[in-house]
CSV table of C-alpha atoms and ligand atoms in Angstrom, one decimal:
chain,number,residue,atom,x,y,z
B,1,UNK,CA,0.0,0.0,-0.1
B,2,UNK,CA,1.5,3.4,-0.9
B,3,UNK,CA,0.8,6.7,1.2
B,4,UNK,CA,-2.2,8.0,-1.2
B,5,UNK,CA,-3.5,4.7,-0.9
B,6,UNK,CA,-3.5,4.4,3.0
B,7,UNK,CA,-4.3,8.1,3.6
B,8,UNK,CA,-7.8,7.7,1.4
B,9,UNK,CA,-8.1,4.2,3.3
B,10,UNK,CA,-7.7,5.5,6.5
B,11,UNK,CA,-10.2,8.5,5.8
B,12,UNK,CA,-12.7,6.3,5.3
B,13,UNK,CA,-12.3,4.6,8.2
B,14,UNK,CA,-11.7,7.8,10.5
B,15,UNK,CA,-8.3,6.5,11.1
B,16,UNK,CA,-6.3,9.4,9.8
B,17,UNK,CA,-4.4,9.9,13.0
B,18,UNK,CA,-1.9,6.8,12.1
B,19,UNK,CA,-0.5,9.0,9.6
B,20,UNK,CA,0.3,11.9,11.8
B,21,UNK,CA,3.9,11.6,12.1
B,22,UNK,CA,4.9,10.1,8.5
B,23,UNK,CA,6.4,13.1,7.4
B,24,UNK,CA,8.9,12.8,10.4
B,25,UNK,CA,9.6,9.1,9.4
B,26,UNK,CA,12.6,7.9,7.0
B,27,UNK,CA,11.8,5.5,3.8
B,28,UNK,CA,12.2,2.3,6.3
B,29,UNK,CA,9.8,3.6,8.6
B,30,UNK,CA,7.6,4.7,6.3
B,31,UNK,CA,7.3,1.3,4.7
B,32,UNK,CA,6.8,-0.3,8.1
B,33,UNK,CA,3.9,1.8,9.0
B,34,UNK,CA,2.1,1.1,5.5
B,35,UNK,CA,2.6,-2.3,5.8
B,36,UNK,CA,1.4,-2.6,9.1
B,37,UNK,CA,-2.0,0.1,8.3
B,38,UNK,CA,-2.5,-2.5,5.1
B,39,UNK,CA,-2.6,-5.7,7.7
B,40,UNK,CA,-4.8,-4.0,10.1
B,41,UNK,CA,-8.3,-5.7,11.3
B,42,UNK,CA,-10.7,-2.4,11.3
B,43,UNK,CA,-13.6,-4.4,12.0
B,44,UNK,CA,-12.9,-5.0,15.8
B,45,UNK,CA,-12.3,-1.1,16.1
B,46,UNK,CA,-15.6,-0.4,14.3
B,47,UNK,CA,-17.9,-2.9,16.7
B,48,UNK,CA,-16.6,-1.3,19.8
B,49,UNK,CA,-19.6,-1.2,22.5
B,50,UNK,CA,-19.2,1.9,24.0
B,51,UNK,CA,-21.5,1.5,26.9
B,52,UNK,CA,-19.9,-1.9,27.7
B,53,UNK,CA,-23.1,-3.5,28.3
B,54,UNK,CA,-23.1,-7.0,29.4
B,55,UNK,CA,-24.2,-9.7,26.8
B,56,UNK,CA,-27.3,-11.5,27.7
B,57,UNK,CA,-26.6,-15.1,29.2
B,58,UNK,CA,-29.1,-17.1,27.6
B,59,UNK,CA,-30.8,-20.0,29.1
B,60,UNK,CA,-28.6,-22.2,31.7
B,61,UNK,CA,-28.4,-25.6,33.2
B,62,UNK,CA,-26.2,-27.6,35.1
B,63,UNK,CA,-24.1,-29.9,33.5
B,64,UNK,CA,-23.5,-33.5,34.2
B,65,UNK,CA,-19.6,-34.3,34.9
B,66,UNK,CA,-17.8,-37.3,35.2
B,67,UNK,CA,-17.3,-37.0,38.3
B,68,UNK,CA,-13.6,-38.3,40.1
B,69,UNK,CA,-15.6,-41.3,41.6
B,70,UNK,CA,-16.6,-42.5,38.3
B,71,UNK,CA,-13.0,-41.6,36.9
B,72,UNK,CA,-11.4,-43.7,39.2
B,73,UNK,CA,-13.9,-46.7,38.5
B,74,UNK,CA,-12.7,-46.8,35.3
B,75,UNK,CA,-9.3,-44.9,35.3
B,76,UNK,CA,-7.5,-48.3,34.1
B,77,UNK,CA,-9.4,-48.5,30.7
B,78,UNK,CA,-9.2,-44.6,30.1
B,79,UNK,CA,-5.6,-45.0,31.3
B,80,UNK,CA,-4.9,-47.6,28.4
B,81,UNK,CA,-7.0,-45.8,25.6
B,82,UNK,CA,-5.2,-42.3,26.5
B,83,UNK,CA,-1.5,-44.5,26.3
B,84,UNK,CA,-2.6,-46.0,23.0
B,85,UNK,CA,-3.5,-42.9,21.3
B,86,UNK,CA,0.0,-41.4,22.9
B,87,UNK,CA,1.8,-44.3,21.8
B,88,UNK,CA,-0.1,-43.8,18.2
B,89,UNK,CA,1.2,-40.3,18.2
B,90,UNK,CA,-2.5,-38.8,17.8
B,91,UNK,CA,-2.0,-36.3,20.5
B,92,UNK,CA,0.1,-32.9,20.3
B,93,UNK,CA,0.0,-30.4,23.7
B,94,UNK,CA,-0.4,-26.7,23.4
B,95,UNK,CA,1.0,-24.5,25.9
B,96,UNK,CA,-0.5,-21.1,25.8
B,97,UNK,CA,2.3,-18.7,26.9
B,98,UNK,CA,1.2,-15.2,25.3
B,99,UNK,CA,-0.5,-13.8,27.9
B,100,UNK,CA,1.3,-10.9,29.8
B,101,UNK,CA,0.7,-11.6,33.3
B,102,UNK,CA,0.0,-8.2,34.3
B,103,UNK,CA,-1.3,-9.4,37.9
B,104,UNK,CA,2.0,-10.8,38.7
B,105,UNK,CA,3.8,-8.1,37.8
B,106,UNK,CA,6.6,-9.8,36.5
B,107,UNK,CA,8.4,-8.5,33.7
B,108,UNK,CA,9.4,-11.6,31.8
B,109,UNK,CA,7.5,-14.4,30.4
B,110,UNK,CA,5.5,-15.7,33.0
B,111,UNK,CA,6.7,-19.3,32.4
B,112,UNK,CA,10.3,-18.0,33.3
B,113,UNK,CA,9.0,-17.4,37.0
B,114,UNK,CA,11.3,-19.0,39.5
B,115,UNK,CA,9.1,-20.7,41.9
B,116,UNK,CA,11.8,-22.5,44.0
B,117,UNK,CA,12.6,-21.1,47.4
B,118,UNK,CA,15.9,-22.9,47.9
B,119,UNK,CA,17.0,-24.0,44.3
B,120,UNK,CA,15.7,-22.4,40.9
B,121,UNK,CA,13.1,-23.9,39.8
B,122,UNK,CA,10.8,-22.4,36.7
B,123,UNK,CA,7.5,-22.4,36.0
B,124,UNK,CA,8.2,-23.9,32.2
B,125,UNK,CA,10.4,-26.5,33.8
B,126,UNK,CA,7.8,-28.0,36.0
B,127,UNK,CA,5.5,-28.1,32.8
B,128,UNK,CA,8.3,-29.7,30.6
B,129,UNK,CA,9.0,-32.3,34.1
B,130,UNK,CA,5.2,-33.4,33.9
B,131,UNK,CA,5.3,-34.0,30.0
B,132,UNK,CA,8.4,-36.1,30.7
B,133,UNK,CA,6.7,-38.2,33.1
B,134,UNK,CA,3.9,-39.1,30.4
B,135,UNK,CA,6.4,-39.5,27.7
B,136,UNK,CA,8.3,-42.0,30.1
B,137,UNK,CA,4.6,-43.8,30.8
B,138,UNK,CA,3.8,-44.3,27.0
B,139,UNK,CA,7.3,-44.6,25.5
B,140,UNK,CA,7.0,-42.1,22.9
B,141,UNK,CA,7.3,-38.0,22.6
B,142,UNK,CA,4.9,-36.0,21.5
B,143,UNK,CA,4.7,-32.4,19.6
B,144,UNK,CA,4.9,-29.5,22.2
B,145,UNK,CA,3.5,-26.4,20.5
B,146,UNK,CA,4.6,-23.0,22.6
B,147,UNK,CA,2.4,-20.1,21.8
B,148,UNK,CA,4.0,-16.6,22.7
B,149,UNK,CA,3.1,-13.1,22.1
B,150,UNK,CA,5.2,-11.1,19.7
B,151,UNK,CA,7.0,-9.3,22.6
B,152,UNK,CA,7.9,-12.5,24.3
B,153,UNK,CA,8.9,-14.9,21.5
B,154,UNK,CA,12.5,-14.6,21.3
B,155,UNK,CA,13.2,-14.5,25.3
B,156,UNK,CA,11.2,-17.5,25.2
B,157,UNK,CA,12.6,-19.5,22.9
B,158,UNK,CA,16.1,-18.4,24.3
B,159,UNK,CA,14.9,-19.7,27.5
B,160,UNK,CA,14.5,-22.9,26.2
B,161,UNK,CA,17.7,-23.0,24.4
B,162,UNK,CA,19.6,-22.3,27.4
B,163,UNK,CA,18.3,-24.8,29.5
B,164,UNK,CA,18.4,-27.7,26.6
B,165,UNK,CA,14.8,-27.8,26.4
B,166,UNK,CA,14.8,-29.3,30.2
B,167,UNK,CA,15.6,-32.6,28.8
B,168,UNK,CA,12.8,-32.8,25.9
B,169,UNK,CA,14.3,-33.5,22.3
B,170,UNK,CA,14.3,-30.0,20.7
B,171,UNK,CA,12.7,-31.0,17.6
B,172,UNK,CA,9.6,-31.9,19.5
B,173,UNK,CA,9.1,-28.2,20.6
B,174,UNK,CA,7.6,-25.7,18.2
B,175,UNK,CA,7.1,-21.9,19.1
B,176,UNK,CA,4.8,-19.5,17.4
B,177,UNK,CA,3.4,-16.4,17.3
B,178,UNK,CA,0.0,-15.2,18.7
B,179,UNK,CA,-1.6,-13.2,16.0
B,180,UNK,CA,-2.6,-9.3,17.2
B,181,UNK,CA,-5.4,-7.0,17.0
B,182,UNK,CA,-5.2,-3.3,17.1
B,183,UNK,CA,-5.8,-1.4,20.3
B,184,UNK,CA,-7.5,1.8,20.6
B,185,UNK,CA,-9.8,4.9,22.7
B,186,UNK,CA,-12.6,4.8,23.8
B,187,UNK,CA,-14.0,6.3,20.5
B,188,UNK,CA,-12.4,3.5,18.6
B,189,UNK,CA,-9.5,5.7,17.0
B,190,UNK,CA,-6.5,3.1,17.1
B,191,UNK,CA,-3.4,4.5,18.9
B,192,UNK,CA,0.5,4.5,17.6
B,193,UNK,CA,3.0,3.0,19.8
B,194,UNK,CA,5.4,4.4,18.4
B,195,UNK,CA,5.6,7.0,15.4
B,196,UNK,CA,6.0,4.4,12.8
B,197,UNK,CA,4.2,1.5,14.3
B,198,UNK,CA,0.0,0.9,15.2
B,199,UNK,CA,-0.7,0.0,18.7
B,200,UNK,CA,-1.5,-3.9,18.7
B,201,UNK,CA,-1.7,-6.6,21.6
B,202,UNK,CA,-2.2,-10.4,21.7
B,203,UNK,CA,-5.7,-11.1,20.5
B,204,UNK,CA,-6.4,-13.4,23.6
B,205,UNK,CA,-6.0,-16.9,24.2
B,206,UNK,CA,-8.9,-17.9,22.0
B,207,UNK,CA,-6.5,-17.3,19.2
B,208,UNK,CA,-4.7,-20.0,19.7
B,209,UNK,CA,-5.5,-22.5,16.9
B,210,UNK,CA,-5.6,-19.8,14.2
B,211,UNK,CA,-2.3,-18.4,15.0
B,212,UNK,CA,-1.1,-22.0,14.7
B,213,UNK,CA,-2.5,-22.2,11.3
B,214,UNK,CA,-1.2,-18.7,10.4
B,215,UNK,CA,2.5,-19.6,11.7
B,216,UNK,CA,2.3,-22.5,9.4
B,217,UNK,CA,2.2,-25.3,12.0
B,218,UNK,CA,-0.5,-27.0,10.5
B,219,UNK,CA,2.2,-28.6,8.6
B,220,UNK,CA,3.5,-30.4,11.7
B,221,UNK,CA,0.3,-31.7,12.4
B,222,UNK,CA,-0.3,-33.3,9.1
B,223,UNK,CA,2.9,-34.9,9.0
B,224,UNK,CA,2.5,-36.1,12.6
B,225,UNK,CA,-1.2,-37.4,12.3
B,226,UNK,CA,-2.3,-35.7,15.1
B,227,UNK,CA,-5.8,-35.9,15.9
B,228,UNK,CA,-6.3,-34.1,19.4
B,229,UNK,CA,-4.4,-31.1,21.3
B,230,UNK,CA,-4.3,-30.2,24.8
B,231,UNK,CA,-4.3,-26.8,25.4
B,232,UNK,CA,-3.3,-25.3,28.8
B,233,UNK,CA,-2.4,-22.4,30.8
B,234,UNK,CA,1.2,-21.5,31.5
B,235,UNK,CA,0.3,-20.8,35.1
B,236,UNK,CA,-0.9,-24.0,36.7
B,237,UNK,CA,2.3,-25.5,38.0
B,238,UNK,CA,0.0,-28.4,38.8
B,239,UNK,CA,-1.3,-28.8,35.4
B,240,UNK,CA,-1.5,-32.3,34.1
B,241,UNK,CA,-0.4,-32.3,30.3
B,242,UNK,CA,-1.5,-34.8,27.7
B,243,UNK,CA,-3.1,-36.9,30.9
B,244,UNK,CA,-3.7,-40.6,29.5
B,245,UNK,CA,-7.0,-40.9,31.7
B,246,UNK,CA,-8.5,-37.7,30.4
B,247,UNK,CA,-7.5,-38.2,26.7
B,248,UNK,CA,-9.2,-42.1,27.3
B,249,UNK,CA,-12.2,-40.7,28.5
B,250,UNK,CA,-12.8,-38.5,26.3
B,251,UNK,CA,-12.1,-40.3,23.1
B,252,UNK,CA,-14.2,-43.0,24.6
B,253,UNK,CA,-17.1,-40.7,25.4
B,254,UNK,CA,-17.0,-39.9,21.5
B,255,UNK,CA,-17.1,-36.2,22.1
B,256,UNK,CA,-15.2,-33.3,20.0
B,257,UNK,CA,-13.6,-31.9,23.5
B,258,UNK,CA,-13.0,-32.2,27.1
B,259,UNK,CA,-12.5,-29.9,29.9
B,260,UNK,CA,-10.8,-30.3,33.4
B,261,UNK,CA,-13.3,-28.8,35.8
B,262,UNK,CA,-12.5,-28.4,39.5
B,263,UNK,CA,-15.5,-27.9,42.1
B,264,UNK,CA,-15.8,-24.6,42.8
B,265,UNK,CA,-14.7,-23.2,46.4
B,266,UNK,CA,-17.4,-20.9,46.7
B,267,UNK,CA,-20.3,-19.0,44.4
B,268,UNK,CA,-17.8,-16.1,43.9
B,269,UNK,CA,-14.5,-18.1,42.7
B,270,UNK,CA,-13.3,-16.4,39.7
B,271,UNK,CA,-13.2,-19.3,37.1
B,272,UNK,CA,-15.3,-20.0,34.3
B,273,UNK,CA,-18.3,-22.3,35.0
B,274,UNK,CA,-19.0,-25.3,32.3
B,275,UNK,CA,-22.6,-25.5,32.2
B,276,UNK,CA,-25.0,-25.6,29.3
B,277,UNK,CA,-25.9,-22.4,27.6
B,278,UNK,CA,-28.9,-22.6,25.3
B,279,UNK,CA,-28.7,-26.0,24.8
B,280,UNK,CA,-25.3,-26.3,24.4
B,281,UNK,CA,-21.9,-27.1,26.9
B,282,UNK,CA,-20.5,-23.8,27.1
B,283,UNK,CA,-18.4,-21.6,29.8
B,284,UNK,CA,-20.0,-18.9,31.4
B,285,UNK,CA,-17.6,-16.4,33.0
B,286,UNK,CA,-18.1,-15.6,36.8
B,287,UNK,CA,-18.7,-11.9,35.8
B,288,UNK,CA,-21.8,-13.5,33.6
B,289,UNK,CA,-23.1,-15.6,35.7
B,290,UNK,CA,-26.5,-14.4,37.6
B,291,UNK,CA,-26.0,-14.1,41.3
B,292,UNK,CA,-29.0,-16.0,42.1
B,293,UNK,CA,-27.6,-19.1,39.8
B,294,UNK,CA,-24.1,-18.9,41.1
B,295,UNK,CA,-25.5,-19.3,44.7
B,296,UNK,CA,-27.8,-21.9,44.1
B,297,UNK,CA,-27.2,-25.3,45.8
B,298,UNK,CA,-28.7,-28.8,46.1
B,299,UNK,CA,-30.6,-30.4,49.1
B,300,UNK,CA,-27.2,-32.0,49.7
B,301,UNK,CA,-26.0,-28.6,50.0
B,302,UNK,CA,-23.7,-28.4,47.0
B,303,UNK,CA,-23.7,-25.4,44.4
B,304,UNK,CA,-25.9,-26.2,41.5
B,305,UNK,CA,-23.4,-24.7,39.3
B,306,UNK,CA,-20.5,-25.9,40.8
B,307,UNK,CA,-17.9,-27.1,37.8
B,308,UNK,CA,-15.0,-24.6,37.2
B,309,UNK,CA,-12.5,-24.7,34.2
B,310,UNK,CA,-8.9,-24.8,34.8
B,311,UNK,CA,-7.8,-24.1,31.0
B,312,UNK,CA,-7.0,-27.4,30.5
B,313,UNK,CA,-9.0,-28.9,27.3
B,314,UNK,CA,-8.9,-31.7,24.6
B,315,UNK,CA,-10.0,-30.7,20.9
B,316,UNK,CA,-10.6,-32.8,18.3
B,317,UNK,CA,-8.5,-31.2,15.3
B,318,UNK,CA,-10.9,-32.4,12.8
B,319,UNK,CA,-13.4,-30.3,14.6
B,320,UNK,CA,-11.2,-27.4,14.9
B,321,UNK,CA,-10.7,-27.3,11.7
B,322,UNK,CA,-14.2,-26.4,11.1
B,323,UNK,CA,-14.1,-24.2,13.6
B,324,UNK,CA,-11.8,-22.2,11.8
B,325,UNK,CA,-14.2,-20.7,9.5
B,326,UNK,CA,-16.3,-19.3,12.6
B,327,UNK,CA,-16.0,-16.4,14.2
B,328,UNK,CA,-15.1,-16.5,17.9
B,329,UNK,CA,-16.5,-13.3,19.3
B,330,UNK,CA,-14.2,-10.5,20.5
B,331,UNK,CA,-14.3,-9.5,24.2
B,332,UNK,CA,-13.1,-5.7,24.7
B,333,UNK,CA,-10.8,-5.4,27.9
B,334,UNK,CA,-10.9,-1.8,29.2
B,335,UNK,CA,-7.0,-1.1,29.9
B,336,UNK,CA,-4.3,1.3,30.3
B,337,UNK,CA,-2.3,1.3,26.9
B,338,UNK,CA,0.9,3.3,26.2
B,339,UNK,CA,0.7,5.3,23.4
B,340,UNK,CA,2.1,8.4,21.0
B,341,UNK,CA,0.2,11.6,21.6
B,342,UNK,CA,1.8,14.9,20.4
B,343,UNK,CA,4.8,13.2,19.3
B,344,UNK,CA,5.5,12.0,23.0
B,345,UNK,CA,4.8,8.4,24.5
B,346,UNK,CA,2.3,8.5,27.2
B,347,UNK,CA,2.5,5.7,29.6
B,348,UNK,CA,-1.3,6.3,31.3
B,349,UNK,CA,-2.0,5.4,34.9
B,350,UNK,CA,-5.8,4.6,34.5
B,351,UNK,CA,-7.6,2.9,31.8
B,352,UNK,CA,-7.8,4.8,28.4
B,353,UNK,CA,-8.9,2.2,25.6
B,354,UNK,CA,-9.6,-1.2,24.6
B,355,UNK,CA,-8.0,-4.2,24.0
B,356,UNK,CA,-9.8,-6.8,21.4
B,357,UNK,CA,-9.1,-10.6,22.6
B,358,UNK,CA,-11.1,-13.7,21.8
B,359,UNK,CA,-11.2,-16.4,24.5
B,360,UNK,CA,-10.3,-20.6,24.7
B,361,UNK,CA,-13.6,-20.7,26.9
B,362,UNK,CA,-15.8,-19.5,23.8
B,363,UNK,CA,-14.4,-22.2,21.6
B,364,UNK,CA,-16.4,-25.1,23.5
B,365,UNK,CA,-19.5,-24.0,22.7
B,366,UNK,CA,-18.5,-24.4,18.8
B,367,UNK,CA,-17.4,-27.4,19.1
B,368,UNK,CA,-20.9,-28.7,19.7
B,369,UNK,CA,-20.4,-31.2,22.7
B,370,UNK,CA,-17.8,-31.2,25.7
B,371,UNK,CA,-17.2,-34.0,28.4
B,372,UNK,CA,-16.6,-32.4,31.6
B,373,UNK,CA,-14.0,-34.1,33.5
B,374,UNK,CA,-13.7,-33.5,37.5
B,375,UNK,CA,-10.3,-33.4,39.0
B,376,UNK,CA,-9.3,-32.7,42.4
B,377,UNK,CA,-8.4,-29.2,43.1
B,378,UNK,CA,-6.0,-29.9,45.5
B,379,UNK,CA,-3.7,-31.9,43.2
B,380,UNK,CA,-4.3,-30.1,39.8
B,381,UNK,CA,-4.8,-26.8,40.5
B,382,UNK,CA,-2.3,-24.0,41.6
B,383,UNK,CA,-2.6,-21.3,39.5
B,384,UNK,CA,0.2,-18.2,39.9
B,385,UNK,CA,-1.8,-15.2,38.9
B,386,UNK,CA,-1.3,-12.7,41.5
B,387,UNK,CA,1.4,-11.6,43.5
B,388,UNK,CA,-0.1,-12.1,46.6
B,389,UNK,CA,-3.6,-13.4,48.1
B,390,UNK,CA,-5.7,-15.6,46.4
B,391,UNK,CA,-3.7,-17.8,43.5
B,392,UNK,CA,-0.7,-16.4,44.1
B,393,UNK,CA,3.1,-17.6,44.3
B,394,UNK,CA,2.7,-18.4,47.7
B,395,UNK,CA,-0.4,-20.3,47.3
B,396,UNK,CA,0.8,-22.3,44.7
B,397,UNK,CA,4.1,-22.9,46.7
B,398,UNK,CA,2.0,-24.4,49.2
B,399,UNK,CA,0.2,-27.0,46.8
B,400,UNK,CA,3.3,-27.8,45.3
B,401,UNK,CA,4.5,-28.7,48.4
B,402,UNK,CA,1.7,-30.5,49.7
B,403,UNK,CA,2.2,-32.6,46.5
B,404,UNK,CA,5.5,-33.8,47.3
B,405,UNK,CA,7.7,-30.9,45.3
B,406,UNK,CA,10.7,-29.8,46.9
B,407,UNK,CA,11.2,-26.3,46.7
V,501,UTP,P1,-4.8,-14.5,32.0
V,501,UTP,O1,-6.0,-14.7,31.2
V,501,UTP,O2,-4.6,-15.3,33.3
V,501,UTP,O3,-3.9,-13.7,31.6
V,501,UTP,O4,-4.4,-15.9,30.8
V,501,UTP,P2,-2.6,-13.1,31.6
V,501,UTP,O5,-2.0,-12.2,30.7
V,501,UTP,O6,-1.5,-14.3,31.7
V,501,UTP,O7,-2.5,-12.2,33.0
V,501,UTP,P3,-3.0,-11.0,33.3
V,501,UTP,O8,-4.3,-11.0,33.3
V,501,UTP,O9,-2.4,-10.0,32.5
V,501,UTP,O10,-2.4,-11.2,34.8
V,501,UTP,C1,-4.5,-17.4,31.0
V,501,UTP,C2,-3.7,-18.3,30.1
V,501,UTP,O11,-3.7,-17.3,28.4
V,501,UTP,C3,-2.8,-17.1,27.7
V,501,UTP,C4,-1.5,-16.8,29.7
V,501,UTP,O12,-0.1,-17.0,29.2
V,501,UTP,C5,-2.0,-18.2,30.4
V,501,UTP,O13,-1.4,-19.2,30.0
V,501,UTP,N1,-2.8,-16.0,27.3
V,501,UTP,C6,-3.4,-15.2,27.5
V,501,UTP,C7,-2.2,-16.4,25.9
V,501,UTP,O14,-1.7,-17.4,25.8
V,501,UTP,N2,-2.6,-15.0,25.2
V,501,UTP,C8,-3.6,-14.3,25.3
V,501,UTP,O15,-3.6,-13.0,24.5
V,501,UTP,C9,-3.9,-14.2,26.9
């Protein structure tokens, strides 16, 4: 795209401010800016919801889960099926490490956080050790895809390199960058992050599959014959990755998707709830759940909507391919966005605009069905989200120690 076309194109979209500093740029920077403008997705900013109205939640019903008791009764059968699929190389893992980890306030990629007390023990290391336990049981290494943001790609890849991939075969690890969306002010005007760069941010963890395809890694999926992908977040240090029983139970239940769930501790716990929404298994975010439903209890005193998700899903690749043609909804997050104003970099203290994200929780509805697979939260859920308090470094350390880790 040349300057004249960009000018016309941006005027038509009310975004001409992106060329404010064009005259001050050298040739190379002009090219970078015009290329970025050409690739931008303007639809997200066009459709902003200025009033931030909450979306309607639809008709909700609780979901039946495979309970821990059911699973224990059938554990041998599920594990056998899961290990068979792992041996046949039908399963891969996807580590979501593209987040910004702002609540933790750690400047590097979250996986580089050292959670050890008397020795270094990095979050990435814990996750890779868990993967190695599974491959030792199945006798076969599976591919591990690691999604980073544009900004933390190099640091993440270098960290793995400098730690010799924590003993996992290097050729089985594939890094890729998450796609981005523009960030804008409350009126939908897209910011510049530098005079020649459009402000962009990761498109949310729902972008994991389209970004994997856009980065060309479908070649690996096809070459290896992968039929299932186990997707998980970086920050749960008790995460069980490619858990054979989970894989086996999902495959034998003939669903296209499985979600690990835990019983919520209280109605207000900040986890998405797996339930039926308008007749389909879906995840309703805690802030969208009507209070009276969140608090409703059975006669036995259990929460009716009790199953919270822990960001560990199994997705069938054939069905995922079909979902690529559907558009996941964008959630607009109100954020403080660093940008250029009057030629200077402004780092706002208060929110000044929107970033746009799709969420992995929304993918479940698109899969059509889902096995809710209950796990023991004390053994599989230790998220490192905050510096202190709930879901913090300290609470995760306590849970790790309770599970026999020496820190
Ligand atoms: P969170 O929702 O906790 O977001 O991510 P975050 O960015 O890591 O942390 P905060 O909210 O800024 O404190 C849940 C998981 O999804 C990944 C994260 O890396 C984490 O594993 N994620 C999140 C992405 O991979 N990309 C994103 O754009 C957002």
